[in-house]
Amino acid sequence: MADEPLVLGIETSCDETGVGIVRGQTLLVDTVASSVEEHARFGGVVPEVASRAHLEAMIPTIERACHDAGVSLRDLDAIAVTSGPGLAGSLLVGVAAAKALAVALDKPIYGVNHLASHVAVDIVEHGPLPEPTMALLVSGGHSSLLLVPDVTNDVRSLGSTMDDAAGEAFDKVARVLGLPFPGGPHIDRAAREGDRIAIDFPRGLTTGRDLERHRFDFSFSGLKTAVARWVETRHRDGEAVPVADVAASFQEAVVDVLTRKAVLACKDNGVDHLLIGGGVAANSRLRALAEERCARAGILLRVPRPGLCTDNGAMVAALGAQMVAKGRAPSDLGLPTDSSMPVQLVQS
């Protein structure tokens, strides 16, 4: 058990009800019930709708995961659950379910950090993480550069977003362009038909002075506003908006800053491995540009397959399995949720 613990992970930080089961470093099943279609008509995630969807999906998703993995709940060695950061109501549903399982099965519970889980999930695809690893996490709520000496108890923040996260900017620009929610996949698809150098959109926090004060921080609010104003000008002048070119140029501005700062962080900290995680890591241009720049800098790039980049239970189970394998003490049954849980706090 110590070397290859069987751990069930529950993820409910936003609109995905994720249940994953991992044995050691092997992923047995990753089951996700998404409520994204229920939010699409609102153009964004509605917290109360997400919470109710988690309540309805939790038991069927756990049952399906166990069935597909061919394991019984009593076979488990531990339960892991995202305790933060995320939407307060959504987190409460997942943590309450995990506590109920822990009590009923008399199993240890591990309340873990959502962001650290995005780092740990790559273990089930590409093997053990080099220590230290540099991690670039990009999603709808987070854009962070992390130095990770040990994903189970030592995660250090080097920089983060100062306003809009990258994924949030994708959603807002998609709305400006009349593309559906969530915006990331639709902008990625539209950009493939566009010219990424057609429009010179700004790159936030990349000038000399900004790099002195905010070397590894991100800002995408100005870029989002620049796109909106550019589109408004076209509308006012009665000209058609070249959606593909705008999407490609906006996307290029985002991934240019993300990859440039990630490679710089690796060089400054003497780290030769870069891991990219989070929902935006599924973006095809981000993956391609990161691979190109890492190869040029002599940095080994690790990116999970797209299905493991978005929120899922496998990442929580992966981190939980590492916790058990390394002998970390379990969380108390009274563990709280924390919607603004700092990334440095791997376990609650």
JSON list of N, CA, C and O in Angstrom, two decimals, residues 82-86 91 111-117 119 137 141-142 144-147 150-160 319 323 336-348:
[
{"chain": "A", "resi": 82, "resn": "THR", "atom": "N", "xyz": [-10.32, 18.27, -3.39]},
{"chain": "A", "resi": 82, "resn": "THR", "atom": "CA", "xyz": [-9.92, 19.68, -3.51]},
{"chain": "A", "resi": 82, "resn": "THR", "atom": "C", "xyz": [-10.63, 20.47, -2.41]},
{"chain": "A", "resi": 82, "resn": "THR", "atom": "O", "xyz": [-11.86, 20.50, -2.35]},
{"chain": "A", "resi": 83, "resn": "SER", "atom": "N", "xyz": [-9.83, 21.12, -1.55]},
{"chain": "A", "resi": 83, "resn": "SER", "atom": "CA", "xyz": [-10.42, 21.95, -0.50]},
{"chain": "A", "resi": 83, "resn": "SER", "atom": "C", "xyz": [-10.27, 23.44, -0.79]},
{"chain": "A", "resi": 83, "resn": "SER", "atom": "O", "xyz": [-10.74, 24.28, -0.04]},
{"chain": "A", "resi": 84, "resn": "GLY", "atom": "N", "xyz": [-9.60, 23.79, -1.88]},
{"chain": "A", "resi": 84, "resn": "GLY", "atom": "CA", "xyz": [-9.45, 25.17, -2.30]},
{"chain": "A", "resi": 84, "resn": "GLY", "atom": "C", "xyz": [-8.31, 25.28, -3.29]},
{"chain": "A", "resi": 84, "resn": "GLY", "atom": "O", "xyz": [-7.54, 24.32, -3.45]},
{"chain": "A", "resi": 85, "resn": "PRO", "atom": "N", "xyz": [-8.18, 26.39, -3.96]},
{"chain": "A", "resi": 85, "resn": "PRO", "atom": "CA", "xyz": [-9.16, 27.47, -4.08]},
{"chain": "A", "resi": 85, "resn": "PRO", "atom": "C", "xyz": [-10.26, 27.10, -5.06]},
{"chain": "A", "resi": 85, "resn": "PRO", "atom": "O", "xyz": [-10.15, 26.11, -5.76]},
{"chain": "A", "resi": 86, "resn": "GLY", "atom": "N", "xyz": [-11.31, 27.92, -5.09]},
{"chain": "A", "resi": 86, "resn": "GLY", "atom": "CA", "xyz": [-12.42, 27.65, -5.99]},
{"chain": "A", "resi": 86, "resn": "GLY", "atom": "C", "xyz": [-13.68, 28.34, -5.51]},
{"chain": "A", "resi": 86, "resn": "GLY", "atom": "O", "xyz": [-13.65, 29.19, -4.62]},
{"chain": "A", "resi": 91, "resn": "LEU", "atom": "N", "xyz": [-16.93, 23.86, -3.63]},
{"chain": "A", "resi": 91, "resn": "LEU", "atom": "CA", "xyz": [-15.94, 23.19, -2.77]},
{"chain": "A", "resi": 91, "resn": "LEU", "atom": "C", "xyz": [-16.63, 22.45, -1.63]},
{"chain": "A", "resi": 91, "resn": "LEU", "atom": "O", "xyz": [-16.24, 21.33, -1.27]},
{"chain": "A", "resi": 111, "resn": "GLY", "atom": "N", "xyz": [-7.21, 16.83, 2.25]},
{"chain": "A", "resi": 111, "resn": "GLY", "atom": "CA", "xyz": [-7.72, 18.03, 1.59]},
{"chain": "A", "resi": 111, "resn": "GLY", "atom": "C", "xyz": [-6.56, 18.71, 0.88]},
{"chain": "A", "resi": 111, "resn": "GLY", "atom": "O", "xyz": [-5.60, 19.12, 1.54]},
{"chain": "A", "resi": 112, "resn": "VAL", "atom": "N", "xyz": [-6.62, 18.83, -0.45]},
{"chain": "A", "resi": 112, "resn": "VAL", "atom": "CA", "xyz": [-5.45, 19.29, -1.20]},
{"chain": "A", "resi": 112, "resn": "VAL", "atom": "C", "xyz": [-5.76, 20.53, -2.02]},
{"chain": "A", "resi": 112, "resn": "VAL", "atom": "O", "xyz": [-6.91, 20.86, -2.32]},
{"chain": "A", "resi": 113, "resn": "ASN", "atom": "N", "xyz": [-4.69, 21.20, -2.42]},
{"chain": "A", "resi": 113, "resn": "ASN", "atom": "CA", "xyz": [-4.77, 22.43, -3.19]},
{"chain": "A", "resi": 113, "resn": "ASN", "atom": "C", "xyz": [-5.02, 22.14, -4.67]},
{"chain": "A", "resi": 113, "resn": "ASN", "atom": "O", "xyz": [-4.32, 21.33, -5.28]},
{"chain": "A", "resi": 114, "resn": "HIS", "atom": "N", "xyz": [-5.99, 22.81, -5.21]},
{"chain": "A", "resi": 114, "resn": "HIS", "atom": "CA", "xyz": [-6.36, 22.64, -6.62]},
{"chain": "A", "resi": 114, "resn": "HIS", "atom": "C", "xyz": [-5.18, 22.89, -7.56]},
{"chain": "A", "resi": 114, "resn": "HIS", "atom": "O", "xyz": [-4.98, 22.16, -8.53]},
{"chain": "A", "resi": 115, "resn": "LEU", "atom": "N", "xyz": [-4.39, 23.93, -7.27]},
{"chain": "A", "resi": 115, "resn": "LEU", "atom": "CA", "xyz": [-3.28, 24.28, -8.16]},
{"chain": "A", "resi": 115, "resn": "LEU", "atom": "C", "xyz": [-2.16, 23.25, -8.08]},
{"chain": "A", "resi": 115, "resn": "LEU", "atom": "O", "xyz": [-1.59, 22.86, -9.11]},
{"chain": "A", "resi": 116, "resn": "ALA", "atom": "N", "xyz": [-1.83, 22.80, -6.88]},
{"chain": "A", "resi": 116, "resn": "ALA", "atom": "CA", "xyz": [-0.81, 21.76, -6.75]},
{"chain": "A", "resi": 116, "resn": "ALA", "atom": "C", "xyz": [-1.25, 20.48, -7.46]},
{"chain": "A", "resi": 116, "resn": "ALA", "atom": "O", "xyz": [-0.42, 19.74, -8.01]},
{"chain": "A", "resi": 117, "resn": "SER", "atom": "N", "xyz": [-2.56, 20.22, -7.45]},
{"chain": "A", "resi": 117, "resn": "SER", "atom": "CA", "xyz": [-3.07, 19.03, -8.14]},
{"chain": "A", "resi": 117, "resn": "SER", "atom": "C", "xyz": [-2.83, 19.11, -9.65]},
{"chain": "A", "resi": 117, "resn": "SER", "atom": "O", "xyz": [-2.55, 18.11, -10.30]},
{"chain": "A", "resi": 119, "resn": "VAL", "atom": "N", "xyz": [-0.33, 20.33, -11.01]},
{"chain": "A", "resi": 119, "resn": "VAL", "atom": "CA", "xyz": [1.08, 19.95, -11.21]},
{"chain": "A", "resi": 119, "resn": "VAL", "atom": "C", "xyz": [1.22, 18.44, -11.09]},
{"chain": "A", "resi": 119, "resn": "VAL", "atom": "O", "xyz": [1.86, 17.78, -11.92]},
{"chain": "A", "resi": 137, "resn": "LEU", "atom": "N", "xyz": [0.95, 27.45, -14.53]},
{"chain": "A", "resi": 137, "resn": "LEU", "atom": "CA", "xyz": [-0.46, 27.05, -14.43]},
{"chain": "A", "resi": 137, "resn": "LEU", "atom": "C", "xyz": [-1.33, 28.15, -15.02]},
{"chain": "A", "resi": 137, "resn": "LEU", "atom": "O", "xyz": [-1.27, 29.30, -14.57]},
{"chain": "A", "resi": 141, "resn": "GLY", "atom": "N", "xyz": [-9.21, 30.83, -13.80]},
{"chain": "A", "resi": 141, "resn": "GLY", "atom": "CA", "xyz": [-9.08, 31.60, -12.57]},
{"chain": "A", "resi": 141, "resn": "GLY", "atom": "C", "xyz": [-7.66, 31.89, -12.15]},
{"chain": "A", "resi": 141, "resn": "GLY", "atom": "O", "xyz": [-7.43, 32.68, -11.23]},
{"chain": "A", "resi": 142, "resn": "HIS", "atom": "N", "xyz": [-6.68, 31.27, -12.82]},
{"chain": "A", "resi": 142, "resn": "HIS", "atom": "CA", "xyz": [-5.31, 31.39, -12.36]},
{"chain": "A", "resi": 142, "resn": "HIS", "atom": "C", "xyz": [-4.32, 31.50, -13.52]},
{"chain": "A", "resi": 142, "resn": "HIS", "atom": "O", "xyz": [-4.48, 30.87, -14.56]},
{"chain": "A", "resi": 144, "resn": "SER", "atom": "N", "xyz": [-0.22, 31.42, -13.03]},
{"chain": "A", "resi": 144, "resn": "SER", "atom": "CA", "xyz": [0.81, 31.40, -11.98]},
{"chain": "A", "resi": 144, "resn": "SER", "atom": "C", "xyz": [2.08, 30.72, -12.46]},
{"chain": "A", "resi": 144, "resn": "SER", "atom": "O", "xyz": [2.03, 29.77, -13.24]},
{"chain": "A", "resi": 145, "resn": "LEU", "atom": "N", "xyz": [3.21, 31.22, -11.99]},
{"chain": "A", "resi": 145, "resn": "LEU", "atom": "CA", "xyz": [4.49, 30.56, -12.17]},
{"chain": "A", "resi": 145, "resn": "LEU", "atom": "C", "xyz": [4.93, 30.04, -10.81]},
{"chain": "A", "resi": 145, "resn": "LEU", "atom": "O", "xyz": [5.04, 30.81, -9.85]},
{"chain": "A", "resi": 146, "resn": "LEU", "atom": "N", "xyz": [5.17, 28.73, -10.72]},
{"chain": "A", "resi": 146, "resn": "LEU", "atom": "CA", "xyz": [5.48, 28.09, -9.46]},
{"chain": "A", "resi": 146, "resn": "LEU", "atom": "C", "xyz": [6.80, 27.33, -9.53]},
{"chain": "A", "resi": 146, "resn": "LEU", "atom": "O", "xyz": [7.05, 26.62, -10.51]},
{"chain": "A", "resi": 147, "resn": "LEU", "atom": "N", "xyz": [7.62, 27.48, -8.51]},
{"chain": "A", "resi": 147, "resn": "LEU", "atom": "CA", "xyz": [8.80, 26.65, -8.35]},
{"chain": "A", "resi": 147, "resn": "LEU", "atom": "C", "xyz": [8.40, 25.53, -7.39]},
{"chain": "A", "resi": 147, "resn": "LEU", "atom": "O", "xyz": [7.94, 25.78, -6.29]},
{"chain": "A", "resi": 150, "resn": "ASP", "atom": "N", "xyz": [8.93, 20.09, -4.16]},
{"chain": "A", "resi": 150, "resn": "ASP", "atom": "CA", "xyz": [8.23, 18.87, -3.75]},
{"chain": "A", "resi": 150, "resn": "ASP", "atom": "C", "xyz": [6.73, 19.16, -3.80]},
{"chain": "A", "resi": 150, "resn": "ASP", "atom": "O", "xyz": [6.22, 19.96, -3.01]},
{"chain": "A", "resi": 151, "resn": "VAL", "atom": "N", "xyz": [6.02, 18.52, -4.73]},
{"chain": "A", "resi": 151, "resn": "VAL", "atom": "CA", "xyz": [4.62, 18.85, -4.95]},
{"chain": "A", "resi": 151, "resn": "VAL", "atom": "C", "xyz": [3.75, 18.53, -3.74]},
{"chain": "A", "resi": 151, "resn": "VAL", "atom": "O", "xyz": [2.64, 19.05, -3.62]},
{"chain": "A", "resi": 152, "resn": "THR", "atom": "N", "xyz": [4.24, 17.71, -2.81]},
{"chain": "A", "resi": 152, "resn": "THR", "atom": "CA", "xyz": [3.42, 17.35, -1.65]},
{"chain": "A", "resi": 152, "resn": "THR", "atom": "C", "xyz": [3.54, 18.32, -0.49]},
{"chain": "A", "resi": 152, "resn": "THR", "atom": "O", "xyz": [2.68, 18.32, 0.41]},
{"chain": "A", "resi": 153, "resn": "ASN", "atom": "N", "xyz": [4.59, 19.14, -0.47]},
{"chain": "A", "resi": 153, "resn": "ASN", "atom": "CA", "xyz": [4.69, 20.07, 0.67]},
{"chain": "A", "resi": 153, "resn": "ASN", "atom": "C", "xyz": [5.55, 21.30, 0.43]},
{"chain": "A", "resi": 153, "resn": "ASN", "atom": "O", "xyz": [5.78, 22.08, 1.36]},
{"chain": "A", "resi": 154, "resn": "ASP", "atom": "N", "xyz": [6.04, 21.51, -0.79]},
{"chain": "A", "resi": 154, "resn": "ASP", "atom": "CA", "xyz": [6.90, 22.68, -1.03]},
{"chain": "A", "resi": 154, "resn": "ASP", "atom": "C", "xyz": [6.63, 23.24, -2.43]},
{"chain": "A", "resi": 154, "resn": "ASP", "atom": "O", "xyz": [7.25, 22.84, -3.41]},
{"chain": "A", "resi": 155, "resn": "VAL", "atom": "N", "xyz": [5.66, 24.15, -2.50]},
{"chain": "A", "resi": 155, "resn": "VAL", "atom": "CA", "xyz": [5.31, 24.83, -3.74]},
{"chain": "A", "resi": 155, "resn": "VAL", "atom": "C", "xyz": [5.47, 26.32, -3.51]},
{"chain": "A", "resi": 155, "resn": "VAL", "atom": "O", "xyz": [4.86, 26.88, -2.59]},
{"chain": "A", "resi": 156, "resn": "ARG", "atom": "N", "xyz": [6.29, 26.97, -4.33]},
{"chain": "A", "resi": 156, "resn": "ARG", "atom": "CA", "xyz": [6.61, 28.39, -4.12]},
{"chain": "A", "resi": 156, "resn": "ARG", "atom": "C", "xyz": [6.12, 29.23, -5.29]},
{"chain": "A", "resi": 156, "resn": "ARG", "atom": "O", "xyz": [6.41, 28.92, -6.44]},
{"chain": "A", "resi": 157, "resn": "SER", "atom": "N", "xyz": [5.42, 30.29, -4.97]},
{"chain": "A", "resi": 157, "resn": "SER", "atom": "CA", "xyz": [4.90, 31.18, -6.01]},
{"chain": "A", "resi": 157, "resn": "SER", "atom": "C", "xyz": [5.96, 32.20, -6.42]},
{"chain": "A", "resi": 157, "resn": "SER", "atom": "O", "xyz": [6.50, 32.93, -5.59]},
{"chain": "A", "resi": 158, "resn": "LEU", "atom": "N", "xyz": [6.27, 32.24, -7.70]},
{"chain": "A", "resi": 158, "resn": "LEU", "atom": "CA", "xyz": [7.20, 33.23, -8.24]},
{"chain": "A", "resi": 158, "resn": "LEU", "atom": "C", "xyz": [6.45, 34.42, -8.82]},
{"chain": "A", "resi": 158, "resn": "LEU", "atom": "O", "xyz": [6.96, 35.54, -8.84]},
{"chain": "A", "resi": 159, "resn": "GLY", "atom": "N", "xyz": [5.26, 34.17, -9.30]},
{"chain": "A", "resi": 159, "resn": "GLY", "atom": "CA", "xyz": [4.46, 35.24, -9.89]},
{"chain": "A", "resi": 159, "resn": "GLY", "atom": "C", "xyz": [3.07, 34.76, -10.21]},
{"chain": "A", "resi": 159, "resn": "GLY", "atom": "O", "xyz": [2.82, 33.56, -10.30]},
{"chain": "A", "resi": 160, "resn": "SER", "atom": "N", "xyz": [2.14, 35.71, -10.38]},
{"chain": "A", "resi": 160, "resn": "SER", "atom": "CA", "xyz": [0.75, 35.34, -10.69]},
{"chain": "A", "resi": 160, "resn": "SER", "atom": "C", "xyz": [0.08, 36.50, -11.41]},
{"chain": "A", "resi": 160, "resn": "SER", "atom": "O", "xyz": [0.67, 37.56, -11.62]},
{"chain": "A", "resi": 319, "resn": "LEU", "atom": "N", "xyz": [-2.29, 13.65, -6.63]},
{"chain": "A", "resi": 319, "resn": "LEU", "atom": "CA", "xyz": [-1.62, 14.34, -5.52]},
{"chain": "A", "resi": 319, "resn": "LEU", "atom": "C", "xyz": [-1.85, 13.58, -4.22]},
{"chain": "A", "resi": 319, "resn": "LEU", "atom": "O", "xyz": [-0.93, 13.42, -3.41]},
{"chain": "A", "resi": 323, "resn": "MET", "atom": "N", "xyz": [0.88, 12.03, -1.60]},
{"chain": "A", "resi": 323, "resn": "MET", "atom": "CA", "xyz": [0.85, 12.32, -0.16]},
{"chain": "A", "resi": 323, "resn": "MET", "atom": "C", "xyz": [0.98, 11.04, 0.66]},
{"chain": "A", "resi": 323, "resn": "MET", "atom": "O", "xyz": [1.78, 10.95, 1.61]},
{"chain": "A", "resi": 336, "resn": "PRO", "atom": "N", "xyz": [-11.42, 22.50, 6.63]},
{"chain": "A", "resi": 336, "resn": "PRO", "atom": "CA", "xyz": [-12.31, 23.50, 6.04]},
{"chain": "A", "resi": 336, "resn": "PRO", "atom": "C", "xyz": [-12.11, 23.61, 4.53]},
{"chain": "A", "resi": 336, "resn": "PRO", "atom": "O", "xyz": [-11.14, 23.08, 3.98]},
{"chain": "A", "resi": 337, "resn": "THR", "atom": "N", "xyz": [-13.02, 24.30, 3.88]},
{"chain": "A", "resi": 337, "resn": "THR", "atom": "CA", "xyz": [-12.79, 24.72, 2.50]},
{"chain": "A", "resi": 337, "resn": "THR", "atom": "C", "xyz": [-12.22, 26.14, 2.55]},
{"chain": "A", "resi": 337, "resn": "THR", "atom": "O", "xyz": [-12.44, 26.87, 3.51]},
{"chain": "A", "resi": 338, "resn": "ASP", "atom": "N", "xyz": [-11.48, 26.50, 1.52]},
{"chain": "A", "resi": 338, "resn": "ASP", "atom": "CA", "xyz": [-10.89, 27.83, 1.47]},
{"chain": "A", "resi": 338, "resn": "ASP", "atom": "C", "xyz": [-10.90, 28.29, 0.02]},
{"chain": "A", "resi": 338, "resn": "ASP", "atom": "O", "xyz": [-10.09, 27.86, -0.79]},
{"chain": "A", "resi": 339, "resn": "SER", "atom": "N", "xyz": [-11.85, 29.17, -0.31]},
{"chain": "A", "resi": 339, "resn": "SER", "atom": "CA", "xyz": [-12.03, 29.60, -1.70]},
{"chain": "A", "resi": 339, "resn": "SER", "atom": "C", "xyz": [-10.84, 30.40, -2.22]},
{"chain": "A", "resi": 339, "resn": "SER", "atom": "O", "xyz": [-10.66, 30.53, -3.42]},
{"chain": "A", "resi": 340, "resn": "SER", "atom": "N", "xyz": [-10.03, 30.94, -1.30]},
{"chain": "A", "resi": 340, "resn": "SER", "atom": "CA", "xyz": [-8.84, 31.69, -1.72]},
{"chain": "A", "resi": 340, "resn": "SER", "atom": "C", "xyz": [-7.57, 31.05, -1.18]},
{"chain": "A", "resi": 340, "resn": "SER", "atom": "O", "xyz": [-6.59, 31.73, -0.87]},
{"chain": "A", "resi": 341, "resn": "MET", "atom": "N", "xyz": [-7.55, 29.75, -1.08]},
{"chain": "A", "resi": 341, "resn": "MET", "atom": "CA", "xyz": [-6.42, 29.00, -0.54]},
{"chain": "A", "resi": 341, "resn": "MET", "atom": "C", "xyz": [-5.12, 29.36, -1.29]},
{"chain": "A", "resi": 341, "resn": "MET", "atom": "O", "xyz": [-5.05, 29.23, -2.52]},
{"chain": "A", "resi": 342, "resn": "PRO", "atom": "N", "xyz": [-4.11, 29.81, -0.59]},
{"chain": "A", "resi": 342, "resn": "PRO", "atom": "CA", "xyz": [-2.85, 30.17, -1.26]},
{"chain": "A", "resi": 342, "resn": "PRO", "atom": "C", "xyz": [-2.14, 28.94, -1.80]},
{"chain": "A", "resi": 342, "resn": "PRO", "atom": "O", "xyz": [-2.22, 27.85, -1.23]},
{"chain": "A", "resi": 343, "resn": "VAL", "atom": "N", "xyz": [-1.47, 29.12, -2.93]},
{"chain": "A", "resi": 343, "resn": "VAL", "atom": "CA", "xyz": [-0.84, 27.98, -3.59]},
{"chain": "A", "resi": 343, "resn": "VAL", "atom": "C", "xyz": [0.25, 27.35, -2.73]},
{"chain": "A", "resi": 343, "resn": "VAL", "atom": "O", "xyz": [0.55, 26.15, -2.84]},
{"chain": "A", "resi": 344, "resn": "GLN", "atom": "N", "xyz": [0.87, 28.14, -1.85]},
{"chain": "A", "resi": 344, "resn": "GLN", "atom": "CA", "xyz": [1.92, 27.61, -0.99]},
{"chain": "A", "resi": 344, "resn": "GLN", "atom": "C", "xyz": [1.39, 26.58, 0.01]},
{"chain": "A", "resi": 344, "resn": "GLN", "atom": "O", "xyz": [2.15, 25.78, 0.55]},
{"chain": "A", "resi": 345, "resn": "LEU", "atom": "N", "xyz": [0.09, 26.62, 0.27]},
{"chain": "A", "resi": 345, "resn": "LEU", "atom": "CA", "xyz": [-0.53, 25.67, 1.21]},
{"chain": "A", "resi": 345, "resn": "LEU", "atom": "C", "xyz": [-1.03, 24.48, 0.40]},
{"chain": "A", "resi": 345, "resn": "LEU", "atom": "O", "xyz": [-2.11, 24.51, -0.17]},
{"chain": "A", "resi": 346, "resn": "VAL", "atom": "N", "xyz": [-0.23, 23.43, 0.35]},
{"chain": "A", "resi": 346, "resn": "VAL", "atom": "CA", "xyz": [-0.56, 22.28, -0.49]},
{"chain": "A", "resi": 346, "resn": "VAL", "atom": "C", "xyz": [-1.70, 21.46, 0.11]},
{"chain": "A", "resi": 346, "resn": "VAL", "atom": "O", "xyz": [-2.51, 20.89, -0.60]},
{"chain": "A", "resi": 347, "resn": "GLN", "atom": "N", "xyz": [-1.75, 21.41, 1.43]},
{"chain": "A", "resi": 347, "resn": "GLN", "atom": "CA", "xyz": [-2.74, 20.57, 2.11]},
{"chain": "A", "resi": 347, "resn": "GLN", "atom": "C", "xyz": [-3.41, 21.34, 3.22]},
{"chain": "A", "resi": 347, "resn": "GLN", "atom": "O", "xyz": [-2.78, 22.16, 3.90]},
{"chain": "A", "resi": 348, "resn": "SER", "atom": "N", "xyz": [-4.72, 21.12, 3.38]},
{"chain": "A", "resi": 348, "resn": "SER", "atom": "CA", "xyz": [-5.44, 21.79, 4.48]},
{"chain": "A", "resi": 348, "resn": "SER", "atom": "C", "xyz": [-5.83, 20.79, 5.55]},
{"chain": "A", "resi": 348, "resn": "SER", "atom": "O", "xyz": [-5.69, 19.59, 5.37]}
]
